[in-house]
XYZ file of C-alpha atoms in Angstrom:
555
model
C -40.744 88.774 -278.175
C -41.817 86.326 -275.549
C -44.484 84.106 -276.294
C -47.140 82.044 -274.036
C -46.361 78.672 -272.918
C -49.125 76.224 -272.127
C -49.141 77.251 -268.472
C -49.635 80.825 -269.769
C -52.229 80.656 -272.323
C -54.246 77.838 -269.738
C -53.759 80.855 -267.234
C -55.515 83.376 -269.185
C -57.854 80.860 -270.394
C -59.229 79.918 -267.204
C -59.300 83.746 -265.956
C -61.430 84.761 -269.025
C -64.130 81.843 -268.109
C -64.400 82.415 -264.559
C -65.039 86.773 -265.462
C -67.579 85.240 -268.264
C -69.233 83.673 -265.564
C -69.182 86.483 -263.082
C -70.418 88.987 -265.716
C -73.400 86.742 -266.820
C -74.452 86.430 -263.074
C -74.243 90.303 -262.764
C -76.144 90.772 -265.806
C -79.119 88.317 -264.145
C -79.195 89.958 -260.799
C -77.543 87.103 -258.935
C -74.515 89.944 -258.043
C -74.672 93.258 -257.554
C -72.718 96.317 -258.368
C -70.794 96.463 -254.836
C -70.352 92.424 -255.351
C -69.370 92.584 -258.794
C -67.154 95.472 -258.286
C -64.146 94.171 -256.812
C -64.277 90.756 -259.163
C -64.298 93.543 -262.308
C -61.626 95.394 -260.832
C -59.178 92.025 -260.706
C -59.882 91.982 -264.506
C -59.607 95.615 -265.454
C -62.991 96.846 -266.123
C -63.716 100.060 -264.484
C -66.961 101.867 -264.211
C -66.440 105.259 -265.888
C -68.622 108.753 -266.116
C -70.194 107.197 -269.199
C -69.517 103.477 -269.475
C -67.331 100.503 -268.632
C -63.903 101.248 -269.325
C -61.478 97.834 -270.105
C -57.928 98.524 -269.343
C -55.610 95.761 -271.710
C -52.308 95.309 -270.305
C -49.492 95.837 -272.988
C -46.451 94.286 -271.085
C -43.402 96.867 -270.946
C -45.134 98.494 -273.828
C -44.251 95.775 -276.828
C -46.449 94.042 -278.762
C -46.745 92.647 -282.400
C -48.460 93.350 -285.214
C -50.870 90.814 -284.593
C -51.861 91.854 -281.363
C -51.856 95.869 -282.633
C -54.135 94.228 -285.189
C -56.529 92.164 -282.589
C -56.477 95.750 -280.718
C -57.657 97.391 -284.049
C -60.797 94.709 -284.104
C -61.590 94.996 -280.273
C -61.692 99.096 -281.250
C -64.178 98.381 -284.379
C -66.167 95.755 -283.116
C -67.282 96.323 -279.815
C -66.491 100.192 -279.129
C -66.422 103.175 -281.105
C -63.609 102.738 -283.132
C -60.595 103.715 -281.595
C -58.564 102.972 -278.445
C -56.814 105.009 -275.922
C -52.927 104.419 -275.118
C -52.122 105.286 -271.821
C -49.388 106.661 -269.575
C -48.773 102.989 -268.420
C -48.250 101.499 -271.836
C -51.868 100.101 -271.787
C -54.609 100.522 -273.516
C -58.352 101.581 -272.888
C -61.133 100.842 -274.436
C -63.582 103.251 -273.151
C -66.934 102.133 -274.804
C -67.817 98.402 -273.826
C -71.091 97.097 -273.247
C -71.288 94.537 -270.453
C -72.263 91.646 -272.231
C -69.739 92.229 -274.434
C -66.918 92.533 -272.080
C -66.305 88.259 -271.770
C -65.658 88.048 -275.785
C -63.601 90.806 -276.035
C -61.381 89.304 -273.181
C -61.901 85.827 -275.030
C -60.018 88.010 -278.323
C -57.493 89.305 -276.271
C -56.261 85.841 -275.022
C -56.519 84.957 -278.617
C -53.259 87.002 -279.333
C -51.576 86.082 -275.714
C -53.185 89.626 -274.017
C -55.076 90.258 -271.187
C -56.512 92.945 -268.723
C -55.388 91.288 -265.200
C -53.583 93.535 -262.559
C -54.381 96.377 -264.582
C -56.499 97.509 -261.295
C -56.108 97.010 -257.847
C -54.236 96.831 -254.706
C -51.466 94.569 -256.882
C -48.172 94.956 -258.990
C -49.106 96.394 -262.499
C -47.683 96.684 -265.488
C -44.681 96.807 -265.212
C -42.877 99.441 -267.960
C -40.030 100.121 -269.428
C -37.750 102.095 -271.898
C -39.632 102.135 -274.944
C -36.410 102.225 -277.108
C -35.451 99.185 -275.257
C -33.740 96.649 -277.937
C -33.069 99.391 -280.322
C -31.160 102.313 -278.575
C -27.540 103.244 -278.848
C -26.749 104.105 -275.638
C -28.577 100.870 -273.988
C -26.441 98.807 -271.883
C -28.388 95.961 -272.265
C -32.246 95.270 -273.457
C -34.305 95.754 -269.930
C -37.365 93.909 -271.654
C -36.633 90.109 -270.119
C -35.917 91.659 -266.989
C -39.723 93.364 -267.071
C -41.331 90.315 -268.662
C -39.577 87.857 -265.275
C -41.158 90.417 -262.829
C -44.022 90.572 -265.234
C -44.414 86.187 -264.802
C -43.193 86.583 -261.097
C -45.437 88.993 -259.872
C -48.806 87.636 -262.088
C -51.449 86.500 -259.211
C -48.308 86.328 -256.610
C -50.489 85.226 -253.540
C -48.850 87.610 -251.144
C -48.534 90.451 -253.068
C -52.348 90.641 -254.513
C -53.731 92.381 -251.732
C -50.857 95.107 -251.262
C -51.808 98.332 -248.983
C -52.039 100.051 -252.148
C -51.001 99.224 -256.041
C -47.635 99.146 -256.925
C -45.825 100.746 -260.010
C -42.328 99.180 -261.523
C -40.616 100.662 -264.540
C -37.342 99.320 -265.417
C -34.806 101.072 -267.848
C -31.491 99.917 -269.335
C -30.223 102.688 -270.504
C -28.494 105.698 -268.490
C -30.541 108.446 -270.303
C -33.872 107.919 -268.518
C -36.844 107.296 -270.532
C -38.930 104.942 -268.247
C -39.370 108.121 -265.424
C -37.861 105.127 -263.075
C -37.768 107.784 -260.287
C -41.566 108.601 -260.346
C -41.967 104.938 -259.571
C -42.883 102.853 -256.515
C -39.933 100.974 -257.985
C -37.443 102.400 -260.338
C -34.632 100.387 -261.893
C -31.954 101.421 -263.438
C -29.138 99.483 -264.733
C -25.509 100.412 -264.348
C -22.276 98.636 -264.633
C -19.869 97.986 -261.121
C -16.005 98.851 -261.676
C -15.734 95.230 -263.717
C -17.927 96.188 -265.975
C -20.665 94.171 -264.943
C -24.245 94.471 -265.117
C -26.595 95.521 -262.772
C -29.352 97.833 -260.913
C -29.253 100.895 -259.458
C -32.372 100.240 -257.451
C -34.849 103.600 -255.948
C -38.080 103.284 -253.828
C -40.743 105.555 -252.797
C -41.124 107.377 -256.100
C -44.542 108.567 -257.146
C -46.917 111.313 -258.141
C -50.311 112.095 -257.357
C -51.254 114.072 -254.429
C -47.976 113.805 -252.674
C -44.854 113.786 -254.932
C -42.223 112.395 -254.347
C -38.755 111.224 -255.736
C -37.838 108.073 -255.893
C -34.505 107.464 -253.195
C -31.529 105.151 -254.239
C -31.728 102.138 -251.239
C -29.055 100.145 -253.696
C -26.401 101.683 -255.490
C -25.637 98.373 -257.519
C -27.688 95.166 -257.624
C -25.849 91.835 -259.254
C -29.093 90.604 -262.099
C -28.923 87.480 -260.206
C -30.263 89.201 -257.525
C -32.990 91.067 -258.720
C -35.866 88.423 -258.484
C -35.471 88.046 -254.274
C -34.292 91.850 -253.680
C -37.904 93.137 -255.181
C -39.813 90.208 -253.101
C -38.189 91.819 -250.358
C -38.840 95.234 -251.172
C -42.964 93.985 -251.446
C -42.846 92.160 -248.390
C -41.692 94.731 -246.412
C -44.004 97.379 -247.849
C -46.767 94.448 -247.424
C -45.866 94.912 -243.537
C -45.383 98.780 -242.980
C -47.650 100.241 -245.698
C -50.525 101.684 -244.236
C -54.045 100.611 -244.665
C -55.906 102.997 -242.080
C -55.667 106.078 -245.052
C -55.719 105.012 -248.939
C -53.901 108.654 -249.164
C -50.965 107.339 -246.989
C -50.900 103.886 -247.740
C -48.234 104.264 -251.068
C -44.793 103.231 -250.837
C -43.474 106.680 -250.925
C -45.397 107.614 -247.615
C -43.841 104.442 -245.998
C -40.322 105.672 -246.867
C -41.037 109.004 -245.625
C -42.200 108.138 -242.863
C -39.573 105.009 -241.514
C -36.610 106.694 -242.684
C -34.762 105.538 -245.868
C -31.924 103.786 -243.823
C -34.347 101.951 -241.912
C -36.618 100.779 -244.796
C -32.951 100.072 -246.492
C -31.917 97.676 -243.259
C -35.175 95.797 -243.364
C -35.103 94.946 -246.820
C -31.219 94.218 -246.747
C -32.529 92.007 -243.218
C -35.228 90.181 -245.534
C -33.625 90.087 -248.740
C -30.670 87.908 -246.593
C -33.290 85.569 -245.372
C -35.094 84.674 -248.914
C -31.716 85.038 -251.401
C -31.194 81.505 -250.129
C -34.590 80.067 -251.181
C -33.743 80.985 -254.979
C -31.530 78.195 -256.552
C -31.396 79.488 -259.715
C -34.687 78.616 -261.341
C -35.323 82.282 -261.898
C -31.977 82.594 -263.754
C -33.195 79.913 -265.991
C -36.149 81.182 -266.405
C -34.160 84.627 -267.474
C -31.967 82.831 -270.169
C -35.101 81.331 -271.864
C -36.580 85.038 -271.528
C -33.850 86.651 -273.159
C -33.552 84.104 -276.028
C -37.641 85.066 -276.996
C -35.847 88.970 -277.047
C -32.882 87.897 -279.399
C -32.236 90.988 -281.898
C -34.162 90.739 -285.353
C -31.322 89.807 -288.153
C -30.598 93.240 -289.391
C -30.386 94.252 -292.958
C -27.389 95.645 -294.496
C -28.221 97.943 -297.395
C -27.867 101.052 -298.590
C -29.934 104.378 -297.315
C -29.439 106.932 -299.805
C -33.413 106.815 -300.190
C -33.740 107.882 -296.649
C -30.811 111.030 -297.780
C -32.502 111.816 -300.785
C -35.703 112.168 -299.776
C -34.881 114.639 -296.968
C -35.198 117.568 -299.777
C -38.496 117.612 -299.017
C -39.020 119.853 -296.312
C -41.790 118.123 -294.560
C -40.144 114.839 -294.453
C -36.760 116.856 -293.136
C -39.146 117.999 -290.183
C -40.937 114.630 -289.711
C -37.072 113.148 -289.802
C -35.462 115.952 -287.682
C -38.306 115.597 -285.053
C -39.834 111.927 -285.187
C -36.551 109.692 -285.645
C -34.281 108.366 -283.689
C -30.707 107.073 -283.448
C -30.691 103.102 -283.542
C -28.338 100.946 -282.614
C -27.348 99.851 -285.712
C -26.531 102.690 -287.798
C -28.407 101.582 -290.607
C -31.588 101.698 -288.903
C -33.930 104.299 -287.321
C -36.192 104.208 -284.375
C -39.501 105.320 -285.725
C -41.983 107.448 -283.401
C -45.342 107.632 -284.849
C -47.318 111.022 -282.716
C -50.627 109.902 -281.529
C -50.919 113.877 -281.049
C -52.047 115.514 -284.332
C -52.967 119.530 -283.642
C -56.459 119.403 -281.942
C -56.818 115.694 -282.174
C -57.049 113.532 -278.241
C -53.991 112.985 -277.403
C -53.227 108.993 -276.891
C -55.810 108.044 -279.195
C -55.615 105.735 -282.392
C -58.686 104.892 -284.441
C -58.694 101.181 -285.365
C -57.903 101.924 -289.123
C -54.681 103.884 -287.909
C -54.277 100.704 -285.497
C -54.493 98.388 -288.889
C -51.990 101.042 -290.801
C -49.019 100.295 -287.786
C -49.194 96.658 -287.811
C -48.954 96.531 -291.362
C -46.026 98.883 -291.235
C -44.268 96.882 -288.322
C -45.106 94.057 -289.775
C -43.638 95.000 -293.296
C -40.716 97.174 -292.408
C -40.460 96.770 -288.599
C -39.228 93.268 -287.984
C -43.018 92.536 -286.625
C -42.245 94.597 -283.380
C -44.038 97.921 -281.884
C -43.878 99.654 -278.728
C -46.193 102.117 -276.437
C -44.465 104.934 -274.931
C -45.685 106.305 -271.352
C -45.730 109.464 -273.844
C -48.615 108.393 -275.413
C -46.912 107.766 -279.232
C -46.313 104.571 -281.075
C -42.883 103.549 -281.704
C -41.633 101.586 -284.664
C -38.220 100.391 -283.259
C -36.403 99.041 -286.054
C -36.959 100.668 -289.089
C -34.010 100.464 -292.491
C -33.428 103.714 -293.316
C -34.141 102.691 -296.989
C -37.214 102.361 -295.919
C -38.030 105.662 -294.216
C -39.492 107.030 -297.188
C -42.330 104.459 -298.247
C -43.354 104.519 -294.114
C -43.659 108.149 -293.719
C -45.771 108.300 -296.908
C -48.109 105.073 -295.139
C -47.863 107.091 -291.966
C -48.853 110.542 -293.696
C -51.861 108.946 -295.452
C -53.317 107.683 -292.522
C -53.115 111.007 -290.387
C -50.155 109.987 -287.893
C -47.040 111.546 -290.103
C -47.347 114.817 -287.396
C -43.794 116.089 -287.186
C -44.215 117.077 -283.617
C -42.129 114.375 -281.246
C -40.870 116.598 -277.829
C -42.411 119.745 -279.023
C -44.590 122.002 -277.488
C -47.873 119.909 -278.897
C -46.597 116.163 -277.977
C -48.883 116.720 -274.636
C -49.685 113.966 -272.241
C -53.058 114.772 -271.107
C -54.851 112.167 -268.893
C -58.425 111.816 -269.942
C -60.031 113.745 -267.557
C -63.598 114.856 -267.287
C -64.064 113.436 -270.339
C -63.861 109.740 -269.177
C -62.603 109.210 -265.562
C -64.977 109.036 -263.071
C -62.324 110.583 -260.762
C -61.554 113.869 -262.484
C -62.474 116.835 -261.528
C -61.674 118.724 -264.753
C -61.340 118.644 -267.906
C -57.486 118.071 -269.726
C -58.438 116.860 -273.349
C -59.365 119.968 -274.550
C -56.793 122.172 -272.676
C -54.138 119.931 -274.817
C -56.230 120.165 -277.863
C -56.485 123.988 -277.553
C -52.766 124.733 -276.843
C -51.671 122.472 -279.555
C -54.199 124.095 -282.112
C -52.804 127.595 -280.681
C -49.193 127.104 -280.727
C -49.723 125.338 -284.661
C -51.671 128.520 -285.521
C -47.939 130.984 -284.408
C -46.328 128.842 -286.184
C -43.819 128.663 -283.158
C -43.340 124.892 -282.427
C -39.832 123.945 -284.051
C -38.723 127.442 -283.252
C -39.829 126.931 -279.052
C -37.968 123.014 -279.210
C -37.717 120.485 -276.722
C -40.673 121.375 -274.434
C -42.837 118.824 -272.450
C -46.165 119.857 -271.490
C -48.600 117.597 -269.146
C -51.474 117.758 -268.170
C -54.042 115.994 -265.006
C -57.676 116.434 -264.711
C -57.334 115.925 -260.897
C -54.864 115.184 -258.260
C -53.953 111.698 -258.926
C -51.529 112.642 -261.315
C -52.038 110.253 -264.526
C -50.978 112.562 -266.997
C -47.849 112.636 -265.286
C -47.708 117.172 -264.395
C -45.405 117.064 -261.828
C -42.925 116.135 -264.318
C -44.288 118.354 -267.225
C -41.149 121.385 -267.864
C -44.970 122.826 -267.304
C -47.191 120.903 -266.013
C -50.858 122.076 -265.932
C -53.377 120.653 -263.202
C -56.613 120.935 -263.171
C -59.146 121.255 -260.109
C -62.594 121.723 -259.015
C -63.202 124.703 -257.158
C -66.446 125.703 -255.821
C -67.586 123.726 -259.069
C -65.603 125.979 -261.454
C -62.732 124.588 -262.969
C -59.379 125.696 -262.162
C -55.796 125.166 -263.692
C -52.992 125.221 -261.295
C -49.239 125.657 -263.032
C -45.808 123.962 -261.880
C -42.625 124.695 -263.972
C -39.126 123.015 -264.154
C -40.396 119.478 -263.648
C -38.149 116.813 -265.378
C -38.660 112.905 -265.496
C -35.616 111.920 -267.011
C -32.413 110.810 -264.727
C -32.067 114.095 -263.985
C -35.665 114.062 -262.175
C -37.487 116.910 -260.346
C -40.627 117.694 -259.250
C -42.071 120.801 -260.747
C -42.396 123.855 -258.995
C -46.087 125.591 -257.984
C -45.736 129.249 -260.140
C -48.737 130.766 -258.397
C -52.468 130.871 -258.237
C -54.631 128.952 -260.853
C -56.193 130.127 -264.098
C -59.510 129.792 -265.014
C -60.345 127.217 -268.419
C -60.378 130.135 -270.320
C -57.420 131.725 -269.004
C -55.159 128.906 -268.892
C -54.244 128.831 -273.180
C -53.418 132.380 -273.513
C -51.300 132.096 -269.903
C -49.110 129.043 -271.566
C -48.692 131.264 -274.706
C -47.097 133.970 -272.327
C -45.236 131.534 -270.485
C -43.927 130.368 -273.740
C -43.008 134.044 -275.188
C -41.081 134.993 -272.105
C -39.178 131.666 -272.934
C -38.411 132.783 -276.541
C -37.506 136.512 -274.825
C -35.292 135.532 -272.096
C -33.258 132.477 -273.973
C -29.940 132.597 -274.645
C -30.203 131.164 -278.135
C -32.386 128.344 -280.059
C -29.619 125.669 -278.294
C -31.180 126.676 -274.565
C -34.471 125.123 -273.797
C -37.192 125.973 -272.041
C -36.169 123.580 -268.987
C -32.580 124.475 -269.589
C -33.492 128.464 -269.184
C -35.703 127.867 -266.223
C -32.757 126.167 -264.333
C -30.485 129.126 -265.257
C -33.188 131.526 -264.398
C -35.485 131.002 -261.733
C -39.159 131.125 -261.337
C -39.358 135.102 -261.084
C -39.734 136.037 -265.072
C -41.523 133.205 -265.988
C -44.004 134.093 -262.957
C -43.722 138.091 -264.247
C -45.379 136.609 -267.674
C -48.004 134.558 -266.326
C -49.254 137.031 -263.725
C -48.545 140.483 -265.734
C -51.537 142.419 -263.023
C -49.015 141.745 -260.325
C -46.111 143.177 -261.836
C -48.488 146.573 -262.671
C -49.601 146.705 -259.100
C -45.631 146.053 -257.875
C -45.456 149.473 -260.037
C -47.887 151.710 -258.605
């Protein structure tokens, strides 16, 4: 993993006194809220329906057991015991008192964290592939790649007051895991016909109000090229993007609205006029990078523990569903479910916090990733030692054996937390998870991703959901709109609407007939739900969720 340099840690240093200072003059009256606001912003702390809420940057979703560990403190000390990992990789800390804000960020630089660009008009985290490092079919490790964009676009002074912010995820595999075309920039690397590395490089991806997928302006990008083709990408957003309409000031509108050859020939124009002004200080900068990312030294031993122990049915599921292939055959990528039936989804209590970095830190080469799903991931895990981790994992509530099933929901945290929600998605994924557990029906349904917003803005990701469920305010009642057949992989597509919304009562038992006419209509347990909607259309999924219609049709 990459660690601070001086320049780094005197970086956050100097960041955490100048907020300490700002917060103790808004706690005496010298500032006030509208004056404060935008200096909070710059440091992640957002004013929520309840509280403050502190947004922590995790970069590309990797941190160490140390800094899980500092996370577990911040959770017990100065909030209410837990934290919430986002869609982003971050996490959220949504009970800090003011005062208390400055120490906690004093703890986070501590462990070489932070909370910058985690708001605002600016580049934010940037994410990535949380297998990256461990997966088979990874062409190369994407993480020093996210952490040079992460150091290159850190207080950038042209790019901090952007028409709107600006999403990056980065993936190095070809199976999409990143959802690189939902971004403002998705990369994707490839190889050319010699087998070299490189980017397949989209713009104008994004969710929220207006959808979009991300289109391909470079079919291959050389690595040494990736630092001055993404300045020019920002600067010529930074001069189109609109700033008369926060609603039309992404990215995605700017593409839609130039013309993706023309955005394509003015960042090809200004990508010629700054390539020259790199001289290869960024690819220096990249071969330090990628020597902090060096693979762990493996362990070659047997497994049969991880073979024997797969009598047991409930470690067969938690195998069958919560592991995945690693690079090294010996080894197993480890994803711990942050989505127990009717727990929040996303949400870790600072003991379970303590219980991962003790795991990683024992039996996972000190290394742990965030997915944008919401889980922990234990990347490199010895299959010997499968056993004595699911048994750590099981005691401390987070063995659930439920990774791409029908209950591994995204849910944004809605009307909950956000001040910007306008309804509530926490409990609509705690009420279809406890439902579906109660059939019984999970590992029969299969690969199934449900997600969920409490408003338009999209965080919980529904356009993407192979049912996505989006909730709205209407005439103050709340109301659950559903879209079906969205996919964020590499094969991305934005869902499609199936009809008029359900009320918060209605929406559970309208999933569970969504989900029936599935199990009808499929041609066998190998077809899955998004696989059966492609082959079949809208029309009897829509017949299940709006049965009056089909009686009136009748008469």
């Amino acid at each position: 993993m990459y660690s601070y340099n001086d320049f780094d840690e005197a970086f956050v240093r100097a960041r955490v006194a100048q907020f300490s200072q700002q917060v103790a003059r808004r706690i005496d009256g010298s500032l006030t809220e509208d004056e404060f606001k935008p200096l909070r912003l710059m440091n992640g702390l957002y004013l929520q329906l309840h509280a403050y809420m502190l947004r922590v940057a995790i970069p590309y979703g990797t941190l160490n057991s140390r800094q899980m560990r500092q996370l577990a403190h911040i959770g017990r000390t100065w909030d209410k015991g837990y934290g919430h990992f986002t869609t982003r990789q971050n996490i959220q800390f949504n009970w800090p008192v003011l005062s208390d804000v400055p120490a906690i960020l004093s703890a986070l630089a501590d462990v070489e964290m932070h909370a910058i660009q985690t708001s605002g008009n600016c580049v934010r985290n940037v994410t990535a592939d949380h297998f990256a490092g461990a997966a088979a079919d990874e062409i190369e490790d994407p993480r020093p790649y996210a952490e040079l964009l992460r150091q290159w676009s850190t207080d950038h002074p042209e790019f901090q007051f952007l028409p709107r912010k600006f999403k990056i995820a980065i993936t190095g595999s070809p199976n999409d895991r990143a959802v690189t075309k939902a971004h403002d920039i998705g990369l994707r690397m490839v190889r050319n016909g010699r087998g070299e590395p490189g980017f397949e490089v989209l713009v104008g991806g994004g969710l929220g109000r207006t959808p979009m997928i991300g289109q391909i302006v470079r079919e291959f990008l050389p690595v040494a090229d990736l630092l001055p083709y993404v300045e020019a990408i920002l600067s010529v957003y930074n001069m189109l993007g609109r700033r008369d309409n926060k609603y039309k000031a992404r990215i995605k509108i700017t593409l839609h609205e130039t013309g993706r050859d023309e955005i394509r020939r003015l960042v090809e124009e200004r990508f010629a006029e700054i390539r020259p002004e790199f001289h290869g200080h960024d690819q220096a900068l990249l071969d330090d990078i990628r020597a902090a990312f060096a693979p762990p030294a493996f362990r070659n031993a047997p497994v049969d523990a991880h073979t024997a122990a797969q009598v047991a049915p409930a470690y067969r599921a938690w195998a069958d569903t919560n592991l995945t292939r690693h690079r090294n055959d010996q080894y197993a990528i480890v994803t711990v479910s942050l989505k127990a039936h009717g727990d929040t989804p996303g949400d870790a209590t600072s003991d379970q916090m303590d219980v991962l970095a003790d795991l990683a830190r024992r039996f996972g080469h000190d290394e742990l990733r965030i997915s944008h799903e919401q889980n922990v991931i234990l990347p490199h895990v010895h299959k010997s030692d499968l056993p004595e981790v699911y048994a750590a994992l099981k005691a401390a509530g987070l063995a659930t054996a439920n990774v791409g099933l029908i209950s591994d929901i995204i849910a944004c945290p809605g009307m909950d937390y956000c001040a910007l929600a306008t309804a509530r998605s926490i409990p609509v994924a705690q009420d279809i998870a406890t439902r579906f557990d109660d059939l019984k029906l999970e590992h029969d349904i299969g690969p199934l991703k449900i997600k969920i917003s409490g408003c338009i803005n999209a965080c919980g990701h529904h356009h993407v959901g192979h049912i996505g469920i989006l909730g709205l305010d209407r005439a103050g009642v709340e109301n659950y709109q559903i879209t079906l057949g969205g996919d964020g992989t590499e094969t991305a597509v934005i869902g499609e609407r199936a009809g008029p919304g359900f009320a918060y009562d209605e929406i559970v038992p309208a999933i569970e007939r969504l989900v029936l006419a599935y199990l009808d209509q499929r041609e066998g347990p190998e077809e899955t739900f998004l696989a059966a909607y492609r082959r079949l259309g809208l029309a009897p999924f829509k017949a299940a969720l709006y049965p009056a219609e089909g009686a009136q049709d009748a008469a």
